[in-house]
PDB file of C-alpha atoms in Angstrom:
ATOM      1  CA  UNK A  23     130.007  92.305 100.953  1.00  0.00           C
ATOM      2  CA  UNK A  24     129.464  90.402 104.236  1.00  0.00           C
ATOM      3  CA  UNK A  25     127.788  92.144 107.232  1.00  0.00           C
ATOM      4  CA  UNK A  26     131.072  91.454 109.325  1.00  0.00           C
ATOM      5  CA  UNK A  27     133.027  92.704 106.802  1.00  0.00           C
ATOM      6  CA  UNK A  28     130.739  96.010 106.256  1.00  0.00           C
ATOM      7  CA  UNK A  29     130.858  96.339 110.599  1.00  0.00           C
ATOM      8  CA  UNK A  30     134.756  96.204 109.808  1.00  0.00           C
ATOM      9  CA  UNK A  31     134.788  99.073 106.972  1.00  0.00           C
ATOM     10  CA  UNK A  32     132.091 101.266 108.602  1.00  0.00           C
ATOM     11  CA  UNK A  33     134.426 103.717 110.417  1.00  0.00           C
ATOM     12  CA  UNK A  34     136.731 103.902 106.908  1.00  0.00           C
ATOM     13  CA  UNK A  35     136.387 107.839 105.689  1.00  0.00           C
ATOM     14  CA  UNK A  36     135.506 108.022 102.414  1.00  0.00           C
ATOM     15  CA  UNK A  37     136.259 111.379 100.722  1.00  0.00           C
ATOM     16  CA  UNK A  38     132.960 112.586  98.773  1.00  0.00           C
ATOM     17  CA  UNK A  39     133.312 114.920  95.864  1.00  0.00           C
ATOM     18  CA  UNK A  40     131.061 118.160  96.610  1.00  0.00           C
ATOM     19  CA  UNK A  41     130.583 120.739  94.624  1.00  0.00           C
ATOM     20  CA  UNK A  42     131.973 124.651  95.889  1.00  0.00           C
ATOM     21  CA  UNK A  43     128.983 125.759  95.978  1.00  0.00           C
ATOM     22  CA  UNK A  44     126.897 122.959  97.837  1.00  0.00           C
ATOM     23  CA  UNK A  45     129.823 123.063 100.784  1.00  0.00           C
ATOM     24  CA  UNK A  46     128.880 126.591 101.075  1.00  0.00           C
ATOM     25  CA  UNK A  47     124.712 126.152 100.909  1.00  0.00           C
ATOM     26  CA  UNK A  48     125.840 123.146 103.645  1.00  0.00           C
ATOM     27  CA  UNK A  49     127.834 126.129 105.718  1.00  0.00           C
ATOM     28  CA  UNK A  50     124.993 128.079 105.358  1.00  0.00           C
ATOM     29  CA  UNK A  51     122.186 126.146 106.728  1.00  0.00           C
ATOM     30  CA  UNK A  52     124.576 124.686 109.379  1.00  0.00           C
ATOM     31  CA  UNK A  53     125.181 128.644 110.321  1.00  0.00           C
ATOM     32  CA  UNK A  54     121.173 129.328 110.475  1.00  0.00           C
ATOM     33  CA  UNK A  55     120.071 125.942 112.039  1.00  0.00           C
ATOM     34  CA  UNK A  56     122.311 124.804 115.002  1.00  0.00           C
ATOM     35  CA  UNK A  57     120.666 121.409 115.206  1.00  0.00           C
ATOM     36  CA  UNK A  58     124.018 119.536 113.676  1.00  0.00           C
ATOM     37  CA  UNK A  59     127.462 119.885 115.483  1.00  0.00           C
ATOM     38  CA  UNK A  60     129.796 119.716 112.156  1.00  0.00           C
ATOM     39  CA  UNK A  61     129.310 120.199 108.597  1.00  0.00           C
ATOM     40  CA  UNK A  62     130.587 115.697 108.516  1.00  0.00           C
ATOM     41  CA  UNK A  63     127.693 115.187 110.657  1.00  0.00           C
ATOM     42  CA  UNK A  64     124.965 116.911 108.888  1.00  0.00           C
ATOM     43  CA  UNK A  65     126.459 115.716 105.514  1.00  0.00           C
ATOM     44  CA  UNK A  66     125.600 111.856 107.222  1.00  0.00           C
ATOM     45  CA  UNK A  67     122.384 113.167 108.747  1.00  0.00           C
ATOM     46  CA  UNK A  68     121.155 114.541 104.569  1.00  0.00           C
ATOM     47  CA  UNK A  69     122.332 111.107 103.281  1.00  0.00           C
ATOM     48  CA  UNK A  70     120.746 109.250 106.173  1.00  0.00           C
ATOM     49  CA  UNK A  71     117.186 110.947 105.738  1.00  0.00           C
ATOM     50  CA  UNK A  72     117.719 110.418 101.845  1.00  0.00           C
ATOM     51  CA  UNK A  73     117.731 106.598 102.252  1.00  0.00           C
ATOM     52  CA  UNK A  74     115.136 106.598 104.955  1.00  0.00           C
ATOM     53  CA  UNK A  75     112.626 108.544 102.561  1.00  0.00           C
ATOM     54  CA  UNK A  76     113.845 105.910  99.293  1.00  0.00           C
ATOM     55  CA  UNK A  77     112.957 103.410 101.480  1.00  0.00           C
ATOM     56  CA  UNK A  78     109.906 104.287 103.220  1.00  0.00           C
ATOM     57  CA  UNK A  79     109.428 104.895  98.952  1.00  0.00           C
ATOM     58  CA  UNK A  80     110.015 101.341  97.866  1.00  0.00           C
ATOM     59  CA  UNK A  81     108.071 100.425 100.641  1.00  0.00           C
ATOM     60  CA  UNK A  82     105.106 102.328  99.883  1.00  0.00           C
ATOM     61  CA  UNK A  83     105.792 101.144  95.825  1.00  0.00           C
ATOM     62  CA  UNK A  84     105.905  97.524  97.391  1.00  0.00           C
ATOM     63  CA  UNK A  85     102.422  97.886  99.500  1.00  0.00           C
ATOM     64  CA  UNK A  86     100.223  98.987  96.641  1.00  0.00           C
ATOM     65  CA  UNK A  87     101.534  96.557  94.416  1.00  0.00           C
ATOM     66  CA  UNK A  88     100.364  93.814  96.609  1.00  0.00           C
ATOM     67  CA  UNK A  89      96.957  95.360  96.933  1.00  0.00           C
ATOM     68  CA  UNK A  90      94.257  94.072  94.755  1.00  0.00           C
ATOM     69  CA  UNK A  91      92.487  91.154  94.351  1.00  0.00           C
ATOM     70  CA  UNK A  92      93.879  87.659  93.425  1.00  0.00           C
ATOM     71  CA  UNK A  93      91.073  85.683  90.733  1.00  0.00           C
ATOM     72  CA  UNK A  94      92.280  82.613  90.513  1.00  0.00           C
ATOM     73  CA  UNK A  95      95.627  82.891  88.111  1.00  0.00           C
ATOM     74  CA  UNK A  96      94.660  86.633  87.235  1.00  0.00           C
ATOM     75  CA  UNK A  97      96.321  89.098  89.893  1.00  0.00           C
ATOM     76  CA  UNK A  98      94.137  92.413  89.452  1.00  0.00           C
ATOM     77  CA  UNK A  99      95.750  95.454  91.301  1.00  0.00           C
ATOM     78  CA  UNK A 100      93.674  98.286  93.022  1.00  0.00           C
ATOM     79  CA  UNK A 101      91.565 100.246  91.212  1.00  0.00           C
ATOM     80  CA  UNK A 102      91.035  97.761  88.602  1.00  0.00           C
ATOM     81  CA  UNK A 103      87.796  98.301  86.997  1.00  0.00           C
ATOM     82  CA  UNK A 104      86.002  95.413  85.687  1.00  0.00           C
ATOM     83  CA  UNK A 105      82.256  95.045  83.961  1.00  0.00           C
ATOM     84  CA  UNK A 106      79.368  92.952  82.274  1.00  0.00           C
ATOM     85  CA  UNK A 107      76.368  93.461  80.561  1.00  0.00           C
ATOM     86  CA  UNK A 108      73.463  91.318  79.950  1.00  0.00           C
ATOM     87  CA  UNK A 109      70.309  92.243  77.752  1.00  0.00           C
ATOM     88  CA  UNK A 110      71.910  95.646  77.231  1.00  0.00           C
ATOM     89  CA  UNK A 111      72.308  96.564  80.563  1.00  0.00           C
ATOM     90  CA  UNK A 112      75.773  97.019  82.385  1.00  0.00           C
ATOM     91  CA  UNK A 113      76.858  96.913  85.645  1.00  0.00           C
ATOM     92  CA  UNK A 114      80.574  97.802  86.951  1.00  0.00           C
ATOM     93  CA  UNK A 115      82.507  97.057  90.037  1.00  0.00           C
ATOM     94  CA  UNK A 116      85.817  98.066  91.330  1.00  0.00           C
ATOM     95  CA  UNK A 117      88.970  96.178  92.760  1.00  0.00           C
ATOM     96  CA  UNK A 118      89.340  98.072  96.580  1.00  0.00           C
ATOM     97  CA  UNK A 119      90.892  96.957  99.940  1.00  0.00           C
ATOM     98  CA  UNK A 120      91.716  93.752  98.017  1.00  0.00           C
ATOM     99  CA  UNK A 121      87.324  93.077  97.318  1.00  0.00           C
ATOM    100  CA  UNK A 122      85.200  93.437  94.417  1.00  0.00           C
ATOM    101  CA  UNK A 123      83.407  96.041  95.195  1.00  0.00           C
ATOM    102  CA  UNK A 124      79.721  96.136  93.456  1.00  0.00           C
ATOM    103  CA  UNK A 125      77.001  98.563  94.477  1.00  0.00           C
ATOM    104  CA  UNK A 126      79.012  98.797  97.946  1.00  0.00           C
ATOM    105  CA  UNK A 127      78.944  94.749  98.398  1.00  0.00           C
ATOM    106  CA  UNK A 128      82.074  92.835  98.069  1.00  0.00           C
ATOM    107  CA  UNK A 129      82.052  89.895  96.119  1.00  0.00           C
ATOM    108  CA  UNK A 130      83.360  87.106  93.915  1.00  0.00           C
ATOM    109  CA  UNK A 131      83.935  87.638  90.528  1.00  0.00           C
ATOM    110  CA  UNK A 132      81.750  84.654  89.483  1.00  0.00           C
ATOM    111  CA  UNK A 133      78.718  86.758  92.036  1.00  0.00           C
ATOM    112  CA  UNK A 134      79.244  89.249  89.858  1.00  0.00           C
ATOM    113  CA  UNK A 135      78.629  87.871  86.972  1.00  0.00           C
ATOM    114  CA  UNK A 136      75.745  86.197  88.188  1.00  0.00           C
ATOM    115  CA  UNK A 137      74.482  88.994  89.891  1.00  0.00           C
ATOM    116  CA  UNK A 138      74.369  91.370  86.337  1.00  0.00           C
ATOM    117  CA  UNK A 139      72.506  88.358  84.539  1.00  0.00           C
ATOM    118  CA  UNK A 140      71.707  85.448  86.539  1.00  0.00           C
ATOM    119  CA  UNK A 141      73.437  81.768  87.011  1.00  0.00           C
ATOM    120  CA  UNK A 142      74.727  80.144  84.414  1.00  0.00           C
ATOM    121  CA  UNK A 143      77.403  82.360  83.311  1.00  0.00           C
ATOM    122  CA  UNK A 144      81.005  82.037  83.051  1.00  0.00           C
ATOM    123  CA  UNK A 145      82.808  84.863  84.870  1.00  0.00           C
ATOM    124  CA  UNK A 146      86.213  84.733  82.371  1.00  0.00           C
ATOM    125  CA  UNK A 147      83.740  85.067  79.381  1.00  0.00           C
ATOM    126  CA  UNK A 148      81.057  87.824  80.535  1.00  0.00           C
ATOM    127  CA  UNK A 149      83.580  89.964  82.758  1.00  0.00           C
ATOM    128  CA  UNK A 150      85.692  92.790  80.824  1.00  0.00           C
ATOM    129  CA  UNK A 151      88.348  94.476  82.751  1.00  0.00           C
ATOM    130  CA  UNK A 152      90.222  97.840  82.867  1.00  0.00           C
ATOM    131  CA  UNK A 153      93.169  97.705  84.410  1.00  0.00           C
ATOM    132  CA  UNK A 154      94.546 101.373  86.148  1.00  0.00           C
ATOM    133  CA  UNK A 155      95.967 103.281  83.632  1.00  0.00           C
ATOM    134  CA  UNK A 156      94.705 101.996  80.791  1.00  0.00           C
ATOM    135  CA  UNK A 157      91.888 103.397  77.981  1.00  0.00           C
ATOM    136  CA  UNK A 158      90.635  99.946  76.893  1.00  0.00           C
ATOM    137  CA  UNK A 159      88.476  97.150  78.206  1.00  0.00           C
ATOM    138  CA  UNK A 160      89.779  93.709  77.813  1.00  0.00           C
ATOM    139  CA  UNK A 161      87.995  90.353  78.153  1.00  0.00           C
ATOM    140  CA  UNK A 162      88.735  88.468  81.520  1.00  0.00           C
ATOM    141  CA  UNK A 163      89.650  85.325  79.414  1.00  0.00           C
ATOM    142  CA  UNK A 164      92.172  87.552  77.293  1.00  0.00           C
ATOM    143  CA  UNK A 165      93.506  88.503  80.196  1.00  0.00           C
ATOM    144  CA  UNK A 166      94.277  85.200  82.333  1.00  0.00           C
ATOM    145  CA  UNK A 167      97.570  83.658  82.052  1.00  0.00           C
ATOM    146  CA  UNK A 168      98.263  81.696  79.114  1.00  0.00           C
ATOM    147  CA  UNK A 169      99.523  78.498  81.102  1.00  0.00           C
ATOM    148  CA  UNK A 170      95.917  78.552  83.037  1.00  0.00           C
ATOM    149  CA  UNK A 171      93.220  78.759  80.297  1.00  0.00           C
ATOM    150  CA  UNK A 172      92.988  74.793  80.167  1.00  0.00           C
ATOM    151  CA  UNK A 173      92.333  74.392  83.831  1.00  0.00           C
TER     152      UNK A 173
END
């Protein structure tokens, strides 16, 4: 539907199918909170606060999806976990505020792999990751997109 022709149908009254017994928990609160004029109006104010609170939802849904950190090909969200060890000792950082966050310094992922064991090494190989939610570490290589390993 066009917006003109959604301006043009807004005043249309649609009949909604209520149940007996929410009309009279609607009659009810109307009775004990004088705030809304007519049982219409605060049936439009409920359904206006319900798609304010979906949306401020989504929204919210939206926002942490696009938080993380972006390696190269490899989107990792907040709260990704990643690690590396080298000559049997590990070191772990967290994805937060969109950094790497090692020992409370942001950095790269290739400064992290350097900084566990030196120059030299390649990040996708060395770095494991643990993405939120899951119970298993997976190689950063494994985890890159298919279409980008050659590069």
């Amino acid at each position: 539907m066009r917006a003109n022709e959604r301006k043009t149908k807004m005043d249309t009254i649609i009949p909604l199918c209520l149940s007996r017994q929410t009309v009279f928990d609607l009659q009810d609160y109307l009775f004990d909170h004088s705030d809304c004029a007519d049982l219409p109006q605060l049936i439009r104010q409920v359904i206006e606060e319900w798609i304010g609170a979906r949306q401020t939802s989504w929204q919210l849904d939206e926002q942490a999806k696009l938080n993380g950190y972006l390696w190269k090909s490899l989107f990792l969200p907040e709260g990704t976990r990643l690690m590396t060890k080298y000559r049997g000792v590990s070191r772990t950082a967290t994805v937060e505020n969109g950094r790497i966050v090692c020992d409370e310094c942001a950095m790269s992922p290739r400064q992290f792999a350097h900084a566990a064991g030196g120059t030299g090494r390649n990040a996708w190989q060395t770095i494991w990751i643990r993405l939120p939610g899951e119970k298993f570490w997976k190689q950063a290589a494994a985890c890159r997109p298919k279409s980008c390993k050659t590069l």
